[in-house]
mmCIF file of C-alpha atoms and ligand atoms in Angstrom:
data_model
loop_
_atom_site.group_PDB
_atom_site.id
_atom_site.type_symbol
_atom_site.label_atom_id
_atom_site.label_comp_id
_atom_site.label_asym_id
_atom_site.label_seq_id
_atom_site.Cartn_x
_atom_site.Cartn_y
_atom_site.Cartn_z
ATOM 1 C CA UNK A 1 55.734 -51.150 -13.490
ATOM 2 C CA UNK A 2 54.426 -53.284 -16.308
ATOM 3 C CA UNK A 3 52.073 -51.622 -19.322
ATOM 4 C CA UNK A 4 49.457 -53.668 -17.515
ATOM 5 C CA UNK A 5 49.868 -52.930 -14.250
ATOM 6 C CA UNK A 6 49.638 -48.689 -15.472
ATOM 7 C CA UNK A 7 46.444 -49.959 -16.927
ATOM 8 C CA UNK A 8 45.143 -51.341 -14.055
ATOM 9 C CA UNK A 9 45.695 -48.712 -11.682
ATOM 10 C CA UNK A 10 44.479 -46.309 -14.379
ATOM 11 C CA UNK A 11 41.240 -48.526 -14.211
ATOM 12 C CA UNK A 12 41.510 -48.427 -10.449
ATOM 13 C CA UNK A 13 41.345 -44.399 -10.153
ATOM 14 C CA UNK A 14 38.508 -44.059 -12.657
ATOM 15 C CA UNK A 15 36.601 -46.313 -10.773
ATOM 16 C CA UNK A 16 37.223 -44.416 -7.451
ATOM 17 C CA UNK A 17 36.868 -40.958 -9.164
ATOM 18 C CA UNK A 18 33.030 -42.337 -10.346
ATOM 19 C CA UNK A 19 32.175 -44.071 -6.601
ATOM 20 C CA UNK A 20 33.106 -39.921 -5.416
ATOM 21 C CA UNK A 21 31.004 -38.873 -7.958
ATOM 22 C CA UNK A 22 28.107 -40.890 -7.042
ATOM 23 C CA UNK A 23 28.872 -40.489 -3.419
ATOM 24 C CA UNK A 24 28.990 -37.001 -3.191
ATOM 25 C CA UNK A 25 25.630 -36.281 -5.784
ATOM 26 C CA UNK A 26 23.026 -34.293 -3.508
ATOM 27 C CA UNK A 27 20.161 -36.226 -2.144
ATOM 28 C CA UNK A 28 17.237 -34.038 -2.583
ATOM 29 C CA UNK A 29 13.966 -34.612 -0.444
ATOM 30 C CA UNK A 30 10.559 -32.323 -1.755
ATOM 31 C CA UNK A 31 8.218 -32.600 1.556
ATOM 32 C CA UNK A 32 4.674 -31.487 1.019
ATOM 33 C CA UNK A 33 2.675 -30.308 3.853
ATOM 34 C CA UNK A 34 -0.673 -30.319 4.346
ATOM 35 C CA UNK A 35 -3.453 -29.882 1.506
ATOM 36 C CA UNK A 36 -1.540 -27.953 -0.279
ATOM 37 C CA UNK A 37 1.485 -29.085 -0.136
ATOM 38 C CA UNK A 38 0.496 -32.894 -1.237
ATOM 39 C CA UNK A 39 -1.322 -31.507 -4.337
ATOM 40 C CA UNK A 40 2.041 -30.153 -5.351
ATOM 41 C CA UNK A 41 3.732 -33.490 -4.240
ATOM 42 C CA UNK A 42 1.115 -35.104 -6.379
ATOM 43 C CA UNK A 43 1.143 -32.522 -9.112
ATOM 44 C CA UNK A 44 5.173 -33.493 -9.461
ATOM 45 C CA UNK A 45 4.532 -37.021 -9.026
ATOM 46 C CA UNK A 46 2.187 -37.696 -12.006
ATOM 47 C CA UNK A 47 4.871 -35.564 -14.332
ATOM 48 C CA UNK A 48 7.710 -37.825 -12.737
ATOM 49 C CA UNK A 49 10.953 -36.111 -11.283
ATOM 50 C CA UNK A 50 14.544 -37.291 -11.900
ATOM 51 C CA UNK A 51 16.793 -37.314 -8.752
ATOM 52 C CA UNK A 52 14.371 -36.308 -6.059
ATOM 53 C CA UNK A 53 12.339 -38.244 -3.279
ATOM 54 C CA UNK A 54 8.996 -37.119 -2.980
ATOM 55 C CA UNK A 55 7.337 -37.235 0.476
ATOM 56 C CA UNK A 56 3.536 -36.353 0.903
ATOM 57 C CA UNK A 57 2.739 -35.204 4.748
ATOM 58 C CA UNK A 58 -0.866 -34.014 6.260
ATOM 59 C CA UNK A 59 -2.569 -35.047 9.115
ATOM 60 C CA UNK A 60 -6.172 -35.625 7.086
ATOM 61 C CA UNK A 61 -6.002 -39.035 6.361
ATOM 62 C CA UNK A 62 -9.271 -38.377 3.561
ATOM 63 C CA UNK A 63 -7.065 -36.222 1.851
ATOM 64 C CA UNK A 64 -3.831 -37.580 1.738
ATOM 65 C CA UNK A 65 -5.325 -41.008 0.569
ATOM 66 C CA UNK A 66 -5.504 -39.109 -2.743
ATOM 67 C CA UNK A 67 -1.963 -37.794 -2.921
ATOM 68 C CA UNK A 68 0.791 -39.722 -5.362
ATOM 69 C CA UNK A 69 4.017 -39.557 -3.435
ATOM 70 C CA UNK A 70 7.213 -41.767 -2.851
ATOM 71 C CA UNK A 71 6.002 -42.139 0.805
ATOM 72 C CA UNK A 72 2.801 -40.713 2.229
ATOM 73 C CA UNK A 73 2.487 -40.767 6.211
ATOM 74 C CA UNK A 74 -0.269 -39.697 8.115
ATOM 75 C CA UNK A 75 1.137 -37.133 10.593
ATOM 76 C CA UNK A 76 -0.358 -36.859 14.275
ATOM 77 C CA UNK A 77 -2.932 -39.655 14.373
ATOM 78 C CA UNK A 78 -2.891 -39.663 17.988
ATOM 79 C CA UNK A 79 -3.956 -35.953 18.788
ATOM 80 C CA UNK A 80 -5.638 -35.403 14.940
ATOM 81 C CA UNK A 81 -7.106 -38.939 14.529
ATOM 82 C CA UNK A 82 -7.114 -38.327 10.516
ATOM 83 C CA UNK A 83 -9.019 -35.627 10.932
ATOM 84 C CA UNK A 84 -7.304 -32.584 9.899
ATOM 85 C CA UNK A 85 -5.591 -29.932 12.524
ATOM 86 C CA UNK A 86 -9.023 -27.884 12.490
ATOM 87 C CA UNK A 87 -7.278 -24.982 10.825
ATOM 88 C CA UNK A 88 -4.739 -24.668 14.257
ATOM 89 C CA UNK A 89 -0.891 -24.195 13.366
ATOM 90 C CA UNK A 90 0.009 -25.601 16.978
ATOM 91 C CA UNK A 91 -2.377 -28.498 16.425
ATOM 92 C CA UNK A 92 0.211 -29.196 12.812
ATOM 93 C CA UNK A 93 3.062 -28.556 14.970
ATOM 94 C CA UNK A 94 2.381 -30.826 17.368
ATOM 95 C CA UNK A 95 1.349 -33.786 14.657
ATOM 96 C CA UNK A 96 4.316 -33.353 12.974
ATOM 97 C CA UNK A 97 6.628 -33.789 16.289
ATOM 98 C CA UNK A 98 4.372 -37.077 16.896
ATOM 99 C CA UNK A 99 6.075 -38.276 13.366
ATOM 100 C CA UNK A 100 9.261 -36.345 13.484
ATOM 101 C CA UNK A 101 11.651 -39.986 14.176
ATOM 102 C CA UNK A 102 10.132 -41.834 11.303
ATOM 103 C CA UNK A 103 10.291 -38.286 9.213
ATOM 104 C CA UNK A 104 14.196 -37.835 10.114
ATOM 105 C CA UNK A 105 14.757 -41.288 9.006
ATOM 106 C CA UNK A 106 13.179 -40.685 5.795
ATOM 107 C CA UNK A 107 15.472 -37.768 5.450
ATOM 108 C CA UNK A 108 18.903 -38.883 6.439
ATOM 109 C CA UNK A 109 21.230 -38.629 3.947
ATOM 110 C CA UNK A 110 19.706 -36.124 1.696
ATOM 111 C CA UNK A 111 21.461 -32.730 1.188
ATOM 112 C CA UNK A 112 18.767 -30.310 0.036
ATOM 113 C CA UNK A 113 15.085 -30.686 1.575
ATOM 114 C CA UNK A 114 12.221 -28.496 0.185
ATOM 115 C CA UNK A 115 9.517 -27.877 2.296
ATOM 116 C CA UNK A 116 6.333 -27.252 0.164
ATOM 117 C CA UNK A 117 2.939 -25.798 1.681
ATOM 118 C CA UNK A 118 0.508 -23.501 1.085
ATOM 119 C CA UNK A 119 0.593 -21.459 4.741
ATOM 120 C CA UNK A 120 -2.741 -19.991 6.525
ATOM 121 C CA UNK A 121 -4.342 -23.070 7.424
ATOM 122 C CA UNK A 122 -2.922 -25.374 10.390
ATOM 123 C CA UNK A 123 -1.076 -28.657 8.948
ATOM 124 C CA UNK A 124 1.327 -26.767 6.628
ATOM 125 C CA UNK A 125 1.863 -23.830 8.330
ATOM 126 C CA UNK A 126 2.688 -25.205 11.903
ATOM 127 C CA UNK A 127 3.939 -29.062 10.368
ATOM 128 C CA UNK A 128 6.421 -27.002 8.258
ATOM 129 C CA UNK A 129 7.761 -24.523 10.739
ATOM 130 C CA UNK A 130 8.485 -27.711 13.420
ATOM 131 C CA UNK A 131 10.113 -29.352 10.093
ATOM 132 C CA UNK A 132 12.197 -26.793 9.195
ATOM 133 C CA UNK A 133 13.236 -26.250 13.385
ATOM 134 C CA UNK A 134 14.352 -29.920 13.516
ATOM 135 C CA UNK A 135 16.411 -29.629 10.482
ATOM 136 C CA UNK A 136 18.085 -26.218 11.393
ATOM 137 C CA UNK A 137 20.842 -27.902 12.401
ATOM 138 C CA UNK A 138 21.544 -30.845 10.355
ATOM 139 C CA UNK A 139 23.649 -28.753 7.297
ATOM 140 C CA UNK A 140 21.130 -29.620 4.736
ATOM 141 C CA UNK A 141 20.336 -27.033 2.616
ATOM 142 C CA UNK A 142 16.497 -26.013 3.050
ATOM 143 C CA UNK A 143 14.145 -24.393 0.854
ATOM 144 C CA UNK A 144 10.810 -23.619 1.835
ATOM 145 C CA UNK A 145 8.528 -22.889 -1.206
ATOM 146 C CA UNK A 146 4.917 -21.555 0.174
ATOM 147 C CA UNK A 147 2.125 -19.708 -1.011
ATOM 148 C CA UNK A 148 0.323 -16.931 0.720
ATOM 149 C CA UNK A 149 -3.548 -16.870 1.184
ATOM 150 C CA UNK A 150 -5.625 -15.252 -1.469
ATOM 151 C CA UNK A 151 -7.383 -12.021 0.094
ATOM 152 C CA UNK A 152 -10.541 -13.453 0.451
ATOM 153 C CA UNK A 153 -9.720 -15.929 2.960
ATOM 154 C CA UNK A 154 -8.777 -12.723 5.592
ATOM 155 C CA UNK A 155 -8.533 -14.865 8.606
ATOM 156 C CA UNK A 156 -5.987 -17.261 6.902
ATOM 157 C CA UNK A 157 -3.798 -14.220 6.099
ATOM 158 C CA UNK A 158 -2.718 -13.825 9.518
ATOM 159 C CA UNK A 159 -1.514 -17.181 9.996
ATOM 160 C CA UNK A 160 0.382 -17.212 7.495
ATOM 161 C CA UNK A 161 2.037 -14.264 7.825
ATOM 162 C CA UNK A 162 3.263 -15.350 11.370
ATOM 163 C CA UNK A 163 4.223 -18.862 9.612
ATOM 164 C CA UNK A 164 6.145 -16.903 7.009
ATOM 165 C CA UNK A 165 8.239 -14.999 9.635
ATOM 166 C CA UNK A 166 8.740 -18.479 11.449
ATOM 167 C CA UNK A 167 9.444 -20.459 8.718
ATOM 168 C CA UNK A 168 12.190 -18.045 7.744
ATOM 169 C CA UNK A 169 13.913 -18.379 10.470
ATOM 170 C CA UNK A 170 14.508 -21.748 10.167
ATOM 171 C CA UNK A 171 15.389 -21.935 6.183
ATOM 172 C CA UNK A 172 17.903 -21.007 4.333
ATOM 173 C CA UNK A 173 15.455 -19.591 2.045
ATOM 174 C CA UNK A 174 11.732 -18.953 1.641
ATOM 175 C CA UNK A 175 10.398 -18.431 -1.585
ATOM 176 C CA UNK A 176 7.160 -17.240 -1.154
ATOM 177 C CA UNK A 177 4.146 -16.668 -3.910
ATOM 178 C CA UNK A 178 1.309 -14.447 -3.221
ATOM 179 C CA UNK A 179 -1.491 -16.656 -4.881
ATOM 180 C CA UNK A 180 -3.026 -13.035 -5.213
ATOM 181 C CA UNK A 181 -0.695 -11.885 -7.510
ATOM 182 C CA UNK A 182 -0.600 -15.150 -9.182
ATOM 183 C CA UNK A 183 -4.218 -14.979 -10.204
ATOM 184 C CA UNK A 184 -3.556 -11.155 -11.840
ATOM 185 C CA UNK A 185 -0.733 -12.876 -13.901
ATOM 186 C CA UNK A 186 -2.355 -15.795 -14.870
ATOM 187 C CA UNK A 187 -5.518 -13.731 -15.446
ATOM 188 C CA UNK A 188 -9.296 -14.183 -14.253
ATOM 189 C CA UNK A 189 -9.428 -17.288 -12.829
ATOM 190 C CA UNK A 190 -11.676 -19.359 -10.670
ATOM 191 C CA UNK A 191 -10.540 -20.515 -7.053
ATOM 192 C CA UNK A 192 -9.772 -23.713 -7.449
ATOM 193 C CA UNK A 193 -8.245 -23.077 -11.369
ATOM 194 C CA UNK A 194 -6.021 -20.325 -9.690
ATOM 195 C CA UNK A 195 -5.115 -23.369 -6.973
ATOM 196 C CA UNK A 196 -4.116 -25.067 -10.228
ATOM 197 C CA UNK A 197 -1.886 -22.594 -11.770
ATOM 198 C CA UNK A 198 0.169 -22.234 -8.152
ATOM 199 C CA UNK A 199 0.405 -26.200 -7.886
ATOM 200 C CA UNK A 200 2.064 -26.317 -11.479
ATOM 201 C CA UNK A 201 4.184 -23.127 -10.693
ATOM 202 C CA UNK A 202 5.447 -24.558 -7.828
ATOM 203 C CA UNK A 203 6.039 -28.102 -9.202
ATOM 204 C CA UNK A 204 7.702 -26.712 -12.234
ATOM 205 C CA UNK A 205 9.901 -25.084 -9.844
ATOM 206 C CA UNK A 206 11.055 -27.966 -7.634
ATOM 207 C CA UNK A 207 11.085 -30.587 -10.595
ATOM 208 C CA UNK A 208 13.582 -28.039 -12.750
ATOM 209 C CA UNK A 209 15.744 -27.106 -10.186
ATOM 210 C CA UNK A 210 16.066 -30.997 -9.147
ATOM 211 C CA UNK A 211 16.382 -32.542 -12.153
ATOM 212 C CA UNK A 212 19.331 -29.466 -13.461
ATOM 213 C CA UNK A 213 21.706 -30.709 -10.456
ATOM 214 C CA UNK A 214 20.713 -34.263 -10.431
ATOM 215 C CA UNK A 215 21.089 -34.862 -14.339
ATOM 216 C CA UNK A 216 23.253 -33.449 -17.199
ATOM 217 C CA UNK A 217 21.583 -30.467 -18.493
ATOM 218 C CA UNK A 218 23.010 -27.367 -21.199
ATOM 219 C CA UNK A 219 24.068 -25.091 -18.239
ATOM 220 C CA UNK A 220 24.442 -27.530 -14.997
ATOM 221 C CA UNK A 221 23.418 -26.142 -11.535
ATOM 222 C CA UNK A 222 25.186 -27.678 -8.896
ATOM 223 C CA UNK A 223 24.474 -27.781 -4.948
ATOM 224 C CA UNK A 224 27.607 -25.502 -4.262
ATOM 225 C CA UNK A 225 25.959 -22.649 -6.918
ATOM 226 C CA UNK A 226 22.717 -23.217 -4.720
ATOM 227 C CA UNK A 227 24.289 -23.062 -1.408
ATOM 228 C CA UNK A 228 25.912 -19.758 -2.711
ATOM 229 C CA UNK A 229 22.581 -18.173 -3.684
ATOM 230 C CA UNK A 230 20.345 -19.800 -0.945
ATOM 231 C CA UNK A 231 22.543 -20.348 2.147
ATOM 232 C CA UNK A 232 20.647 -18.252 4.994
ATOM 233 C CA UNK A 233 18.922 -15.511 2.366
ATOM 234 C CA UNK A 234 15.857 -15.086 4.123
ATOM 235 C CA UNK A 235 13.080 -14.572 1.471
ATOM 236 C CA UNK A 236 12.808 -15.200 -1.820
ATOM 237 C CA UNK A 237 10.314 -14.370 -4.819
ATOM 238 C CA UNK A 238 10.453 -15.711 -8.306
ATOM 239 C CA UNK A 239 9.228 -14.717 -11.462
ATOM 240 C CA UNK A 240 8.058 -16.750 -14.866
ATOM 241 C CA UNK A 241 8.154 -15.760 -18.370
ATOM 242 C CA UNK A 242 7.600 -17.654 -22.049
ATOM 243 C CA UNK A 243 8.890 -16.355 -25.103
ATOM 244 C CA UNK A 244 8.648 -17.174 -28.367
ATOM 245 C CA UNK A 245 10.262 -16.474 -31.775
ATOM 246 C CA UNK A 246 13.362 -14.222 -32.096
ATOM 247 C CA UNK A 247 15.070 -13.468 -29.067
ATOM 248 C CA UNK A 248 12.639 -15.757 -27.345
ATOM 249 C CA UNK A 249 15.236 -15.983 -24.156
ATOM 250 C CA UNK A 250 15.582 -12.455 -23.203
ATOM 251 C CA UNK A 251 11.926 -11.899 -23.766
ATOM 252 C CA UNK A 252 10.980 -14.682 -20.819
ATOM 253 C CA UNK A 253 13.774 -12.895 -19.252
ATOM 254 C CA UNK A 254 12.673 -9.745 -18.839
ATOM 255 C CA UNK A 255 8.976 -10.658 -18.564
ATOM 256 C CA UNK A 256 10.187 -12.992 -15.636
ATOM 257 C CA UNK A 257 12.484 -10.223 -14.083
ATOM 258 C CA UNK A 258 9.373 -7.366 -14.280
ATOM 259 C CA UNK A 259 6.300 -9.622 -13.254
ATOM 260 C CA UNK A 260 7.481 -11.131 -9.344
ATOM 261 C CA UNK A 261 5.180 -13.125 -7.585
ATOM 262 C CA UNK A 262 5.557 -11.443 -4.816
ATOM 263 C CA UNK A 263 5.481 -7.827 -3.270
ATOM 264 C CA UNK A 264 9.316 -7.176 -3.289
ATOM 265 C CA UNK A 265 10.531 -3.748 -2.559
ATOM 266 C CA UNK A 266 13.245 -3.238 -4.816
ATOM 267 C CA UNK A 267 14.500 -6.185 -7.858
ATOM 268 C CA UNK A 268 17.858 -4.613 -7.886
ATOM 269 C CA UNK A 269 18.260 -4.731 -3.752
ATOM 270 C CA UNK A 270 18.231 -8.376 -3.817
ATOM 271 C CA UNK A 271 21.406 -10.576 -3.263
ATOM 272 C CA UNK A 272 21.016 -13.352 -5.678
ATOM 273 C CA UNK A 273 19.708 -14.173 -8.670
ATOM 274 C CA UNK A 274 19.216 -17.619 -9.568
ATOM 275 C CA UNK A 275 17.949 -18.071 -13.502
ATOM 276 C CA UNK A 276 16.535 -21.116 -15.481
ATOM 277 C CA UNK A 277 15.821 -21.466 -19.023
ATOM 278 C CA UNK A 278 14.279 -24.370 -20.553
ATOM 279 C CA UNK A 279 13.872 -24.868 -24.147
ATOM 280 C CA UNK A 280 12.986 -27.190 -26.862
ATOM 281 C CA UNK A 281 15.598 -28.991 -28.725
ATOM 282 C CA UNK A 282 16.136 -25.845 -30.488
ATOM 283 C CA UNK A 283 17.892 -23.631 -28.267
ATOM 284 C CA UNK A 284 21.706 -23.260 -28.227
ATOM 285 C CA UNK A 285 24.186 -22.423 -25.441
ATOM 286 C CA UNK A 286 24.838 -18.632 -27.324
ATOM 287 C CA UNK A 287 20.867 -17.719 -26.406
ATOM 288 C CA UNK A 288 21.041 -18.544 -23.357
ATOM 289 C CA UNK A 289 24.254 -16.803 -23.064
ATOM 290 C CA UNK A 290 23.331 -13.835 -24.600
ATOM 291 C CA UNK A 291 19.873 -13.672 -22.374
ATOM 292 C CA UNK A 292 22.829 -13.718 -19.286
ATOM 293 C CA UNK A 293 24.427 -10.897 -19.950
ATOM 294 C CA UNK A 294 21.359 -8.721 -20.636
ATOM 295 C CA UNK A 295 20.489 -9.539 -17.041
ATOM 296 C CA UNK A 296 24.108 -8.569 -15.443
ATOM 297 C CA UNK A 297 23.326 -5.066 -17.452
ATOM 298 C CA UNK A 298 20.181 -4.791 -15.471
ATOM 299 C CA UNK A 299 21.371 -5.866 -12.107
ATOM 300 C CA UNK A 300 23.879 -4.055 -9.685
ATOM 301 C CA UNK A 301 27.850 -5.732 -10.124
ATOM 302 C CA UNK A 302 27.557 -6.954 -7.070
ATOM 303 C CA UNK A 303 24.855 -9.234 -7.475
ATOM 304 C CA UNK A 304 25.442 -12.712 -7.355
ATOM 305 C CA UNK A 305 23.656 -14.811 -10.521
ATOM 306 C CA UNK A 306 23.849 -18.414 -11.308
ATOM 307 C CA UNK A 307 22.707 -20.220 -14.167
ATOM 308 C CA UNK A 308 20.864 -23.541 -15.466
ATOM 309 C CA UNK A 309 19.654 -24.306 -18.660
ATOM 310 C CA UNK A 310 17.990 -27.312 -19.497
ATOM 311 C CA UNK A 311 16.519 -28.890 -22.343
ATOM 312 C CA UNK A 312 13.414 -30.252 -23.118
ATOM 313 C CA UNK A 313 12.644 -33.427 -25.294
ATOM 314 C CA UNK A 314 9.269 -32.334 -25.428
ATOM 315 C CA UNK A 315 8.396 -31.198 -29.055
ATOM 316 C CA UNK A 316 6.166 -28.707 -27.390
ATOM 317 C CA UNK A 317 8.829 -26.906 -26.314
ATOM 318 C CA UNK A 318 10.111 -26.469 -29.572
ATOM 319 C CA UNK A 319 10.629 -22.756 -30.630
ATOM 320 C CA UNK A 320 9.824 -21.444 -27.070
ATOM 321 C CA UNK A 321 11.549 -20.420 -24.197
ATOM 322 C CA UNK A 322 10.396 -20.699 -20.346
ATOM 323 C CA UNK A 323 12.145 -18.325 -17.518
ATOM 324 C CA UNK A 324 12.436 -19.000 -13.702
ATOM 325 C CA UNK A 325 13.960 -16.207 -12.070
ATOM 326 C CA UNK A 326 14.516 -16.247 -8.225
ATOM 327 C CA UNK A 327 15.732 -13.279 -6.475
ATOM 328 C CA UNK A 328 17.032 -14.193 -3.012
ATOM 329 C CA UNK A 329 17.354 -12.033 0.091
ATOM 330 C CA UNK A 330 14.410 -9.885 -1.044
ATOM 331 C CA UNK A 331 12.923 -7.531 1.752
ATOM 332 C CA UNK A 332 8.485 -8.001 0.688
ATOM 333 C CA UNK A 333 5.178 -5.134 1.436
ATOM 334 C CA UNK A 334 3.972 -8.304 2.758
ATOM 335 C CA UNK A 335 6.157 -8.877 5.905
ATOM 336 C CA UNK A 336 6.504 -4.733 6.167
ATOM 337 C CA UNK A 337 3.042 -3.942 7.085
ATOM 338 C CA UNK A 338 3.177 -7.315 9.120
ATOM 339 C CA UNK A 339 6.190 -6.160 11.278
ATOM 340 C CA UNK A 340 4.699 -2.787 11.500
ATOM 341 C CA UNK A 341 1.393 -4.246 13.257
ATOM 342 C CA UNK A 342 3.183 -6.363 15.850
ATOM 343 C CA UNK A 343 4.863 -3.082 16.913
ATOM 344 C CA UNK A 344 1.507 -2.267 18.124
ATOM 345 C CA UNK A 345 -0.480 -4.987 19.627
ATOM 346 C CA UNK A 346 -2.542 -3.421 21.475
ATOM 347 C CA UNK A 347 -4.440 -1.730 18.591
ATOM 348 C CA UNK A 348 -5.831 -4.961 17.496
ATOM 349 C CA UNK A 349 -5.585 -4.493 13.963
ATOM 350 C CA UNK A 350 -5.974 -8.321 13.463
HETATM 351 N N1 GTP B 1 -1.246 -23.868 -4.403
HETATM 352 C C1 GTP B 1 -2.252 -24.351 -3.717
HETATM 353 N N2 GTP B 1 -2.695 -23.688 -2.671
HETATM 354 C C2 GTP B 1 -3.695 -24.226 -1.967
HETATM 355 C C3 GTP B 1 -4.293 -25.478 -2.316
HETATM 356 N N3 GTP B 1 -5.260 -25.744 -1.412
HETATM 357 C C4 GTP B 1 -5.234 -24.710 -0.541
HETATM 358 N N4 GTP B 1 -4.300 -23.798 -0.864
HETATM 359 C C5 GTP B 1 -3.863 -22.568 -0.161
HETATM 360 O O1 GTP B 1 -3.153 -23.027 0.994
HETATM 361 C C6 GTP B 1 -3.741 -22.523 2.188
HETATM 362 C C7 GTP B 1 -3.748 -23.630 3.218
HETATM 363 O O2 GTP B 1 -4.695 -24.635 2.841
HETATM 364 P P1 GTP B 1 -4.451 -26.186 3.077
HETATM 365 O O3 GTP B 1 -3.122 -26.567 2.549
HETATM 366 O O4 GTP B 1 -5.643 -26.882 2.529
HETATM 367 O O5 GTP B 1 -4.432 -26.240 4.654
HETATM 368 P P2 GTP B 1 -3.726 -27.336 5.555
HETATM 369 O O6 GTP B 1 -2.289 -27.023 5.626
HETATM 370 O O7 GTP B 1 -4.101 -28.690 5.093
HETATM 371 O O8 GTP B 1 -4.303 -27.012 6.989
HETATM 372 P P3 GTP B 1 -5.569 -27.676 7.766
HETATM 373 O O9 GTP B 1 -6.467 -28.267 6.739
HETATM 374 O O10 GTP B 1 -6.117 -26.482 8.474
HETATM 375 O O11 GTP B 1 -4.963 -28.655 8.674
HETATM 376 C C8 GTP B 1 -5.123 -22.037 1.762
HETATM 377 O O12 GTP B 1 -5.489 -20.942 2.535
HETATM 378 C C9 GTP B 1 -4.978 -21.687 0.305
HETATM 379 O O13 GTP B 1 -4.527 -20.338 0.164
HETATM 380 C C10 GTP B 1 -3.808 -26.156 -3.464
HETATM 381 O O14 GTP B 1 -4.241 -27.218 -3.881
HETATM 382 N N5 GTP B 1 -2.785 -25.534 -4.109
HETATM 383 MG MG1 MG B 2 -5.938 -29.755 5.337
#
């Protein structure tokens, strides 16, 4: 073989190593559901994400004329004619079934799906669950990232707790946040501020995970690290910290690791941890490092943890550190004293 010939084929396998690469690069789909949902779709629009397809679902066409999303389609005109489900799961269930062929084709060929909604009401909490049934089978990877009802909406608490055990079936993983313990982090809050602080929470969430296996970041995360943390876990609950200064890593650390969003039982019962760090321009591989290995001290061996660390061009972020911490396969108070009353219907505690 000629010098020029080796050259070409060289030329020839580098090209077919980078059509692989782009070949096999997850797809990743972030469905919002009802209200909820599409504010976070919105939220994550208007800050832009890298990598990830953003569809906006709800069955109130009022509403979802103000979402920003890739695609936005009205689900269930036929039985909901625009006009909301009227708070019923079944009626959200059934819209999204009316939708579910132009929704599949929307999502063919993507590899992770998160399915975003705040449960209690009907759209999200019945749309998702019929979602996250018609996808059960496909071998995508799928996330549902919900919030629970704030205590003074009683009646909604119900729902969603049934949605919840529904939805989990279905996922690989629900990570849930109990807007109620949300509002004691964040502090005193009004409703619709508190509504704020979940939307960003949540959007931060989606857009950092995304944009860590979709783009070259400090610590990469890629979809097999996810698989190996999500992949059929059940529940989930995460936990945000900033730091600052000295140290600023493990302080969002371990402020992330003590302050869950949810009611979990026991941190160091839970399968995986999944942890994300983003900095400013500042922060160096040997932080984040060293923030790692004060979490394997505080976690059992067997624990699974994966990493991502990205960071930010934002001069903001500059001397700070921000924390995601997501403990998978999590057993929560919340589903407890939920399982505990459908042992006994007929005491009508609800
Ligand atoms: N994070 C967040 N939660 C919200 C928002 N709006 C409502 N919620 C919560 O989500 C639950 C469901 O509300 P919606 O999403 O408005 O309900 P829906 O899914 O549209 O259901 P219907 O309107 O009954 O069809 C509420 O009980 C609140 O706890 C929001 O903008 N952000
Ligand atoms: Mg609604």
């Amino acid at each position: 073989m000629s010098v020029t010939e080796i050259d070409f084929q060289r030329e020839m396998e580098q090209e077919r190593i980078e059509e692989i690469a782009i070949l096999s690069r997850p797809s990743i789909a972030v469905v919002g559901l009802g209200g909820a949902g599409c504010n976070i779709v919105s939220w994550i629009k208007q800050r832009g994400i890298v990598g990830g397809k953003l569809l906006a679902l709800n069955t109130d066409a009022n509403h979802l004329a103000t979402v920003m999303a890739d695609k936005r389609i009205l689900i269930g005109e036929k039985i909901c004619k625009g006009l909301g489900s009227g708070g019923y799961p079944e009626t959200g269930e059934r819209a999204l079934r009316e939708n579910l062929d132009q929704i599949m084709k929307e999502l063919a060929g993507t590899s992770i799906v998160f399915i975003v909604a705040g449960l209690g009401g009907g759209t999200g909490t019945g749309a998702s669950c019929a979602l996250a049934e018609a996808l059960r089978d496909s071998g995508k990877l799928l996330i549902g990232v919900v919030t629970l009802p704030f205590e003074v909406e009683r009646v909604r608490s119900r729902t969603a707790k049934k949605g919840l055990l529904r939805l989990m079936k279905s996922c690989d993983t629900v990570v849930a946040i109990d807007n109620n313990k949300l509002v004691r982090v964040a502090g005193d809050l009004a409703f619709r501020q508190a509504l704020g602080v979940a939307n960003e929470l949540i959007g931060v969430f989606v857009k950092d995970i995304t944009e860590t296996i979709t783009t070259a970041s400090l610590i990469n995360l890629d979809y097999m690290d996810l698989r190996v943390i999500m992949e059929k876990r059940g529940l989930a609950a995460i936990g945000v910290g900033y730091g600052t200064g000295e140290d600023k890593i493990e302080k969002a650390v371990k402020i992330a690791l003590e302050g869950q969003l949810l009611d979990i039982e026991d941190v160091t019962k839970s399968h995986g941890v999944l942890i994300h760090v983003s900095g400013g321009r500042d922060m160096t591989l040997e932080e984040v490092t060293k923030a790692g290995e004060m979490v394997m001290r505080s976690l059992p061996p067997e624990t699974k943890i994966v990493w991502g660390a990205r960071v930010s061009d934002d001069p903001e972020m500059e001397g700070k550190a921000h924390v995601m911490v997501i403990l998978t396969g999590v057993e929560s108070k919340f589903l407890s004293r939920e399982k505990r009353r459908f042992r006994f219907p007929s005491l009508r505690l609800f």
